[in-house]
Tab-separated table of N, CA and C in Angstrom:
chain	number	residue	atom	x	y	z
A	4	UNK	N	-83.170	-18.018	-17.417
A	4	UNK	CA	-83.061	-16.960	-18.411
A	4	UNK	C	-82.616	-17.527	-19.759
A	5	UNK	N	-82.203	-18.893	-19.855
A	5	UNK	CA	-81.149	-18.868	-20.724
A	5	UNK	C	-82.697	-20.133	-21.606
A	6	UNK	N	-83.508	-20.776	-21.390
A	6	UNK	CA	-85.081	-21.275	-21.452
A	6	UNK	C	-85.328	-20.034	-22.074
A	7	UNK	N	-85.818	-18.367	-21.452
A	7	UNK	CA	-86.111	-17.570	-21.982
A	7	UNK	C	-85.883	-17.353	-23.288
A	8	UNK	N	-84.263	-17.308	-23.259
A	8	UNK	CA	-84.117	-16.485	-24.137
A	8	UNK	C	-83.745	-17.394	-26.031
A	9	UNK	N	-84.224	-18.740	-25.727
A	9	UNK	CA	-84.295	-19.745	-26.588
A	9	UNK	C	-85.732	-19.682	-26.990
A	10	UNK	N	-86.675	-19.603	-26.284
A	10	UNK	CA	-88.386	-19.706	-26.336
A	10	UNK	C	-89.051	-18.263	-25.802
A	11	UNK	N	-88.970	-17.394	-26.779
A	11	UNK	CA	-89.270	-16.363	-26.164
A	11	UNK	C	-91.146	-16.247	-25.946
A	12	UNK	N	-91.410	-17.131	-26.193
A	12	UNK	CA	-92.822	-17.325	-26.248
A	12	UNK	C	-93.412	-18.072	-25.303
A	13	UNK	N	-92.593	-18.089	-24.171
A	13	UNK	CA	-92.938	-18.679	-22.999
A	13	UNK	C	-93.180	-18.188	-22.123
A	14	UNK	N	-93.485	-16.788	-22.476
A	14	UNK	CA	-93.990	-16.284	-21.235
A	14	UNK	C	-95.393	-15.834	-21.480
A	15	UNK	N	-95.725	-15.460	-22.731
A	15	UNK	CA	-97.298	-15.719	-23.104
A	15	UNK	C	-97.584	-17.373	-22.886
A	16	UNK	N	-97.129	-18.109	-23.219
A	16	UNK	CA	-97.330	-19.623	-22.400
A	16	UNK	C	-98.016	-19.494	-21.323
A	17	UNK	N	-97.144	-18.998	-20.723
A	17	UNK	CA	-96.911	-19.164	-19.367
A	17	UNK	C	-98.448	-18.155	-18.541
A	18	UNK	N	-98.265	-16.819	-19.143
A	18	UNK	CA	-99.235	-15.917	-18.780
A	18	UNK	C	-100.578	-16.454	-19.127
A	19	UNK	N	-101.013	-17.039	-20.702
A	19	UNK	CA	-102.320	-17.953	-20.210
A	19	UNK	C	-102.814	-18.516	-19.378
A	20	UNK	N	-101.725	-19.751	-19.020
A	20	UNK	CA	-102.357	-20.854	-17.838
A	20	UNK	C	-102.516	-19.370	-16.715
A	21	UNK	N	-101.504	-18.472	-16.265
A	21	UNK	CA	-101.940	-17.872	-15.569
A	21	UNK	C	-103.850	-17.401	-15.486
A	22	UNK	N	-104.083	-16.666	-16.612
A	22	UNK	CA	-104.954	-16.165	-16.712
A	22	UNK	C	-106.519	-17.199	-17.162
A	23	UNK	N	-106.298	-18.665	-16.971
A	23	UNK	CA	-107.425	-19.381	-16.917
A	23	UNK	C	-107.561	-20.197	-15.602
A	24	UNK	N	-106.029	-20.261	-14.723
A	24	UNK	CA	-106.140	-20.556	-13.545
A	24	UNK	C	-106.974	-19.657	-12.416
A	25	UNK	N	-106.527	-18.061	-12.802
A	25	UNK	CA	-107.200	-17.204	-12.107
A	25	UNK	C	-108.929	-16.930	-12.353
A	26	UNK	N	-109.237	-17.482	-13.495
A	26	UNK	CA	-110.745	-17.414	-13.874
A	26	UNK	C	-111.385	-18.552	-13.675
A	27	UNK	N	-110.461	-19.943	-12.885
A	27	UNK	CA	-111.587	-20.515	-11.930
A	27	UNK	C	-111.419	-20.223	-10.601
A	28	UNK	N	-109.895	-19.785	-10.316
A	28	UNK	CA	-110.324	-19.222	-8.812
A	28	UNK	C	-111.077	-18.375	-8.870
A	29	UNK	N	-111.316	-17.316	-9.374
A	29	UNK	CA	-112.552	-16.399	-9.444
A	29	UNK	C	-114.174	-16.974	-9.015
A	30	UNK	N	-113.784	-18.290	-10.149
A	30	UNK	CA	-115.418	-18.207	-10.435
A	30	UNK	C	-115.591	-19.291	-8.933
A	31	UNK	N	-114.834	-20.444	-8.461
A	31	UNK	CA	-114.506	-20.966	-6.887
A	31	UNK	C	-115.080	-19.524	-6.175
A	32	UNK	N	-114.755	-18.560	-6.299
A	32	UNK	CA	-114.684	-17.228	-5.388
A	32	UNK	C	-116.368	-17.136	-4.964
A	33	UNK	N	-116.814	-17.280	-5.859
A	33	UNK	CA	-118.865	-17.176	-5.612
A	33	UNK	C	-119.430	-18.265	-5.240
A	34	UNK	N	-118.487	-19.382	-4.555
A	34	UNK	CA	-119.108	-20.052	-3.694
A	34	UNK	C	-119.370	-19.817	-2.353
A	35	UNK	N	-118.341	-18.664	-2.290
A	35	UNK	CA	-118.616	-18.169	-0.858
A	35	UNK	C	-120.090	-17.853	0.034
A	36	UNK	N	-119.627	-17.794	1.123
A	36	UNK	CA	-121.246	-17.197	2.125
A	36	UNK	C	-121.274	-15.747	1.504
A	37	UNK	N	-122.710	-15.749	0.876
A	37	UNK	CA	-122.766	-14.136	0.732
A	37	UNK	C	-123.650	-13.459	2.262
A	38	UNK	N	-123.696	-14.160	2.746
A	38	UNK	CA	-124.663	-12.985	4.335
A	38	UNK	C	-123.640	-12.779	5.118
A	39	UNK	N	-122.096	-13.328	4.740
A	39	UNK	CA	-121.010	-12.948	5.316
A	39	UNK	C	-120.009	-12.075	4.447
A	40	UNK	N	-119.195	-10.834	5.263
A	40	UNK	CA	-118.442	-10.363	4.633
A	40	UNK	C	-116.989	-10.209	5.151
A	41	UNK	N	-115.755	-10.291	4.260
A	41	UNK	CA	-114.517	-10.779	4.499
A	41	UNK	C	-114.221	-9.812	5.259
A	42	UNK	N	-114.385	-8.131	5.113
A	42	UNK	CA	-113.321	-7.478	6.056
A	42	UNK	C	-114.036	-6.677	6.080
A	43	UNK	N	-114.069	-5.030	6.941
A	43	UNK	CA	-114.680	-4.065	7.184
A	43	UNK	C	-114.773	-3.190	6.147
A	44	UNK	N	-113.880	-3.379	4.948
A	44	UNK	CA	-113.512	-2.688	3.876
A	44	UNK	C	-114.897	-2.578	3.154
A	45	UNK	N	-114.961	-4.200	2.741
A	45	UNK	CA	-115.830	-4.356	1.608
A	45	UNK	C	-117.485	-4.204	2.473
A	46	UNK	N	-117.356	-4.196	4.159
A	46	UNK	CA	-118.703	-4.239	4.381
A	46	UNK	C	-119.133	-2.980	4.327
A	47	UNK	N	-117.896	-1.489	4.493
A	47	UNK	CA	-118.370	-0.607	4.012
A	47	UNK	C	-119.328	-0.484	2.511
A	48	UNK	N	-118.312	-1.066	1.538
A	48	UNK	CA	-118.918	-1.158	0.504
A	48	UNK	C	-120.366	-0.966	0.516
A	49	UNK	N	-120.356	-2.613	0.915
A	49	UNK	CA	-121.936	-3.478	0.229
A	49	UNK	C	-122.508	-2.627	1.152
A	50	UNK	N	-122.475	-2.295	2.435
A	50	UNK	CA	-123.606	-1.138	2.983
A	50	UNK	C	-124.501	0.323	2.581
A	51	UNK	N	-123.601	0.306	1.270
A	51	UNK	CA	-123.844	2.267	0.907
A	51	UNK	C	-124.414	1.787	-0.127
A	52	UNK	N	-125.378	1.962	-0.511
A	52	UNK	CA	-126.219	1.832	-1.793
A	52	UNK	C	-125.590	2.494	-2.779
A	53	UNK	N	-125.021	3.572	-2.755
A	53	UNK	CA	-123.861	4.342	-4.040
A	53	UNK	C	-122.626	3.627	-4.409
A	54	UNK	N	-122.002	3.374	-3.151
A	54	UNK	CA	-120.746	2.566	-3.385
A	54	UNK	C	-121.265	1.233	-3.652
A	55	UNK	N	-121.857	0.707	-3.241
A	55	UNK	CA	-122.261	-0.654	-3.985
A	55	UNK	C	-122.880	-0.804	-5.115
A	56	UNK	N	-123.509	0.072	-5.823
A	56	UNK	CA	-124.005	0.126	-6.743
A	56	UNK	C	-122.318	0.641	-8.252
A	57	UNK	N	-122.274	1.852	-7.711
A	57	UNK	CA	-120.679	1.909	-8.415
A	57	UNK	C	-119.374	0.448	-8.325
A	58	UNK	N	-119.468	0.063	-7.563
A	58	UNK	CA	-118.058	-1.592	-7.390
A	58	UNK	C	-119.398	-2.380	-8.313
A	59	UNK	N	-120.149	-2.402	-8.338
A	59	UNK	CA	-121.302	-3.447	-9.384
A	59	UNK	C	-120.696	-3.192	-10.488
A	60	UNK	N	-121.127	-1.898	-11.248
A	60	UNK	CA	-121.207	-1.335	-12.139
A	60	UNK	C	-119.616	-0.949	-12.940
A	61	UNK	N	-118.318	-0.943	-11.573
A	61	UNK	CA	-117.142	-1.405	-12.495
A	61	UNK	C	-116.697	-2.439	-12.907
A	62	UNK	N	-117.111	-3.520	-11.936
A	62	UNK	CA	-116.975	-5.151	-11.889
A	62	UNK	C	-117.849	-5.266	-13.227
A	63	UNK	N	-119.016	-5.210	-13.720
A	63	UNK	CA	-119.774	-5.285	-15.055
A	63	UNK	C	-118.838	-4.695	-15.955
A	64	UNK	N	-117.990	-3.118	-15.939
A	64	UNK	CA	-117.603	-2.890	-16.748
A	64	UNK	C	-116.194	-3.307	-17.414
A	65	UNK	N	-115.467	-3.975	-16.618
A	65	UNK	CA	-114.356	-5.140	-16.327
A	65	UNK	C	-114.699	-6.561	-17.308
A	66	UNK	N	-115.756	-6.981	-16.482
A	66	UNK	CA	-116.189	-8.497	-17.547
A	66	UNK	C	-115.987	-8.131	-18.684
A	67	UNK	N	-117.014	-6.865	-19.549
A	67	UNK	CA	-117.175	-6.328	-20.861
A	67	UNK	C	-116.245	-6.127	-21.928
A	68	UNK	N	-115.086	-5.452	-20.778
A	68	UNK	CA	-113.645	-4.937	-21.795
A	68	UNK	C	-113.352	-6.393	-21.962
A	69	UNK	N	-113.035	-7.224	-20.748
A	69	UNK	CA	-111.787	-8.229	-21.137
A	69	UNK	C	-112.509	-9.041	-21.700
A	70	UNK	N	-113.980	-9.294	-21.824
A	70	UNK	CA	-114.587	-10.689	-22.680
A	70	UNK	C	-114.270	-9.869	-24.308
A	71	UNK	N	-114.475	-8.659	-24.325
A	71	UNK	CA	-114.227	-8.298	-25.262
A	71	UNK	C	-112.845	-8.349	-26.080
A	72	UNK	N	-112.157	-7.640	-25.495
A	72	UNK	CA	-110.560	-8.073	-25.974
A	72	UNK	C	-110.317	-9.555	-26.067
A	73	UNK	N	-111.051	-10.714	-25.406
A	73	UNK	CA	-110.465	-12.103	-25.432
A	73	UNK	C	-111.360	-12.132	-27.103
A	74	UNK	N	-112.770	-11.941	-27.076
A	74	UNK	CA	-113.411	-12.217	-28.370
A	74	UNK	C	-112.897	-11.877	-29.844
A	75	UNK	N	-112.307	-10.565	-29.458
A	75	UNK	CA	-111.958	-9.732	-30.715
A	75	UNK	C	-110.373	-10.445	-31.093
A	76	UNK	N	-109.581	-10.835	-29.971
A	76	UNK	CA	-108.476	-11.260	-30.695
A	76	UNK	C	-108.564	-12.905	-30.621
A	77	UNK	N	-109.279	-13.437	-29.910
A	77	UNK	CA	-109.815	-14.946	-30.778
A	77	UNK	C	-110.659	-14.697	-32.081
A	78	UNK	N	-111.100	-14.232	-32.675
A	78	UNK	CA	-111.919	-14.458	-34.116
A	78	UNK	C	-110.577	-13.544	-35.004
A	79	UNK	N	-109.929	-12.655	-34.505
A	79	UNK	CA	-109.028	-11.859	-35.966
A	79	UNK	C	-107.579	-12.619	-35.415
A	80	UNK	N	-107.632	-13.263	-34.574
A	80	UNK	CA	-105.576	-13.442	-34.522
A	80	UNK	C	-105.510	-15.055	-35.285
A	81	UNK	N	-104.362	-14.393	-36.143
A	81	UNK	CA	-103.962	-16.192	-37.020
A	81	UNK	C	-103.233	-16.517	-36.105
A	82	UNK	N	-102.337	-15.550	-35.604
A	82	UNK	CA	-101.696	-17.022	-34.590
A	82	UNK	C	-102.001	-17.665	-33.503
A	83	UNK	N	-101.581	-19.167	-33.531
A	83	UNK	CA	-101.738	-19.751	-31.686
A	83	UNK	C	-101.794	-19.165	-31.375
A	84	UNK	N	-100.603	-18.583	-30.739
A	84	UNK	CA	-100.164	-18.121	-29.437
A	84	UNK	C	-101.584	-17.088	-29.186
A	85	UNK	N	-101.824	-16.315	-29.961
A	85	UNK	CA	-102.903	-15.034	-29.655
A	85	UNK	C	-103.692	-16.091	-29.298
A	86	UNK	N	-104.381	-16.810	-30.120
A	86	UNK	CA	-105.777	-17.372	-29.686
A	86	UNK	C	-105.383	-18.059	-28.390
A	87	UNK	N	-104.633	-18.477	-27.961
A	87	UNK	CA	-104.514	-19.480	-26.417
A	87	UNK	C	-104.555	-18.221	-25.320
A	88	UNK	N	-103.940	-17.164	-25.741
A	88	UNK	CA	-103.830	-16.035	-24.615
A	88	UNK	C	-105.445	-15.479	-24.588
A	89	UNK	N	-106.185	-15.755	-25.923
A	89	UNK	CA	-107.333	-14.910	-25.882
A	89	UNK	C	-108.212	-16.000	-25.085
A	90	UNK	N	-108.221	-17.291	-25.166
A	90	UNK	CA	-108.886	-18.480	-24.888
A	90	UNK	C	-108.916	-17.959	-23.053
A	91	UNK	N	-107.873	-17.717	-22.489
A	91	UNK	CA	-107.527	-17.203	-21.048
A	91	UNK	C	-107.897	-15.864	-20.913
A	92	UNK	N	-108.420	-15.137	-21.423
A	92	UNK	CA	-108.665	-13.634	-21.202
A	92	UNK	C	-110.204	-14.354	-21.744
A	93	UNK	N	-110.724	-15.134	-21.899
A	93	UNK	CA	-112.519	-15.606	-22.326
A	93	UNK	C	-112.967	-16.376	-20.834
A	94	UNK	N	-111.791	-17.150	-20.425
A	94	UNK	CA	-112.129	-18.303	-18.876
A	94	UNK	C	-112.296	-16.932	-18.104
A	95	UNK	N	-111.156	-15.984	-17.839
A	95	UNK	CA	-110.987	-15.030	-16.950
A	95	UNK	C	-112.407	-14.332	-16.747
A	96	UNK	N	-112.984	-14.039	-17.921
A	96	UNK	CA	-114.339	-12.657	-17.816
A	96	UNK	C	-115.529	-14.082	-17.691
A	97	UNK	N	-115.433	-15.377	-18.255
A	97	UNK	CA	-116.560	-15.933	-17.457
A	97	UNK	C	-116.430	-16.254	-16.018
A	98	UNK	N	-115.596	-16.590	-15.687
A	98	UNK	CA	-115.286	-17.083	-14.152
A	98	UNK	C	-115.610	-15.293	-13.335
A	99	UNK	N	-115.387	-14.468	-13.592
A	99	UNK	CA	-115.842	-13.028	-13.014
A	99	UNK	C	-117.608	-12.719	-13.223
A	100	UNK	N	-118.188	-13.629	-13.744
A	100	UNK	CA	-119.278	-13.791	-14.129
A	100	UNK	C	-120.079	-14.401	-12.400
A	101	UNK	N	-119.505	-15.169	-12.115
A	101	UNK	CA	-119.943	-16.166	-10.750
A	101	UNK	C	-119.876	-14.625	-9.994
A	102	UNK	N	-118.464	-14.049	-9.828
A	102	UNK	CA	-118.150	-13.350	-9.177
A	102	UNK	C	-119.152	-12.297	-8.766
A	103	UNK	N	-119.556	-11.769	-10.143
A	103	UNK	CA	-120.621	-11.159	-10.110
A	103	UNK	C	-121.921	-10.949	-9.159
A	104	UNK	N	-122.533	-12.155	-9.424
A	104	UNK	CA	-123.016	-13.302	-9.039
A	104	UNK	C	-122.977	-13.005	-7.641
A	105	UNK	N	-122.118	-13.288	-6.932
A	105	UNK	CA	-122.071	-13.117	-5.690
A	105	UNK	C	-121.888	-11.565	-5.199
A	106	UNK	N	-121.346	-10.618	-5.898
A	106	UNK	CA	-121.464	-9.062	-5.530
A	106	UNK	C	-122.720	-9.044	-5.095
A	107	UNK	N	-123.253	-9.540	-6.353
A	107	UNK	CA	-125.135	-8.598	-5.950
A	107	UNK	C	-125.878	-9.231	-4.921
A	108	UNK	N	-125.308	-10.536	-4.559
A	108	UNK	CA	-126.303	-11.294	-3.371
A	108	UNK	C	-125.841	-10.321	-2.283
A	109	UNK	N	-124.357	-10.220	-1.841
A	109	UNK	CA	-123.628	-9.465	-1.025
A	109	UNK	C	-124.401	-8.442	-0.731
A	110	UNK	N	-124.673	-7.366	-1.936
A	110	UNK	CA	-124.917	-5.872	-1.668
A	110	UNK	C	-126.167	-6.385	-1.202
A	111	UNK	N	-126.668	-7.177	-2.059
A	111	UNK	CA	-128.589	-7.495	-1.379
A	111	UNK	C	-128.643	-7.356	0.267
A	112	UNK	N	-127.621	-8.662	0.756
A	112	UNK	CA	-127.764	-8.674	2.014
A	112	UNK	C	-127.159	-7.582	3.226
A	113	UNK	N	-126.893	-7.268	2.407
A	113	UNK	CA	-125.732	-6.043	3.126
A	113	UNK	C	-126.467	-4.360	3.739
A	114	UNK	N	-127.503	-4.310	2.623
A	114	UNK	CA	-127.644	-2.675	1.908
A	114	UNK	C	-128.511	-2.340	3.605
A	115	UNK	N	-128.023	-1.071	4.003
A	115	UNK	CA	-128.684	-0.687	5.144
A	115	UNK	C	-129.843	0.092	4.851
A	116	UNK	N	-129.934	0.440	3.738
A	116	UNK	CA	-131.407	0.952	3.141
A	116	UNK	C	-132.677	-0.001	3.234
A	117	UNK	N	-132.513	-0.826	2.503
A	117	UNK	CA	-133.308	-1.785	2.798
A	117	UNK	C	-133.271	-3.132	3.540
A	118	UNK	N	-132.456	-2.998	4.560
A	118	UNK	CA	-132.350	-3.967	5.292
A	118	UNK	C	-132.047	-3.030	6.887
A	119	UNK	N	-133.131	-2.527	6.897
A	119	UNK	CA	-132.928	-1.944	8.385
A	119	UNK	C	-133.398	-2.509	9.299
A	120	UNK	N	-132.524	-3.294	10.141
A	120	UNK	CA	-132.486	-4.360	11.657
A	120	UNK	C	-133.393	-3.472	12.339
């Protein structure tokens, strides 16, 4: 606390690396098997052509905001600190990009509409 309260700017520090570490585990995340699915949850999902089509379509609308907010305050913020936090809110929405990526193979293989065994 006492680090804190000398460098109070260490926790946006700190919250970057967070937020560019998590946007390659993300984008690691779409290496996965897509003809396999992790739990019964999400195989509900990818099975319903509505619900899979809606988790698409918020996951798209997710990338949009945060590439956006990383863009808008990298080109207008003078300071570091903004641009390094925005630099990590830019890794974050590309690495969700892979992610993507792998939703739609998922729902592909998944959809009981058109994939009737």
């Amino acid at each position: 606390m006492d680090k804190l309260k000398e460098n109070p700017n260490l926790i946006l520090q700190n919250f970057n690396n967070v937020l560019i570490f998590l946007g390659l585990a993300v984008s690691f995340s779409s290496l996965q098997d897509t003809t396999k699915t992790q739990n019964n949850f999400s195989k509900k999902i990818y099975e319903n052509p509505k619900k899979g089509k809606a988790f698409i379509l918020s996951i798209c609308f997710m990338i949009i905001l945060i590439l956006t907010f990383g863009l808008i305050g990298y080109y207008n913020s003078v300071e570091s600190l903004l641009k390094d936090l925005s630099v990590g809110l830019i890794v974050l929405s590309l690495g969700m990009f892979g992610f993507l990526k792998a939703i739609i193979e998922m729902f592909e293989n998944h959809r009981k509409d058109k994939n009737a065994n």
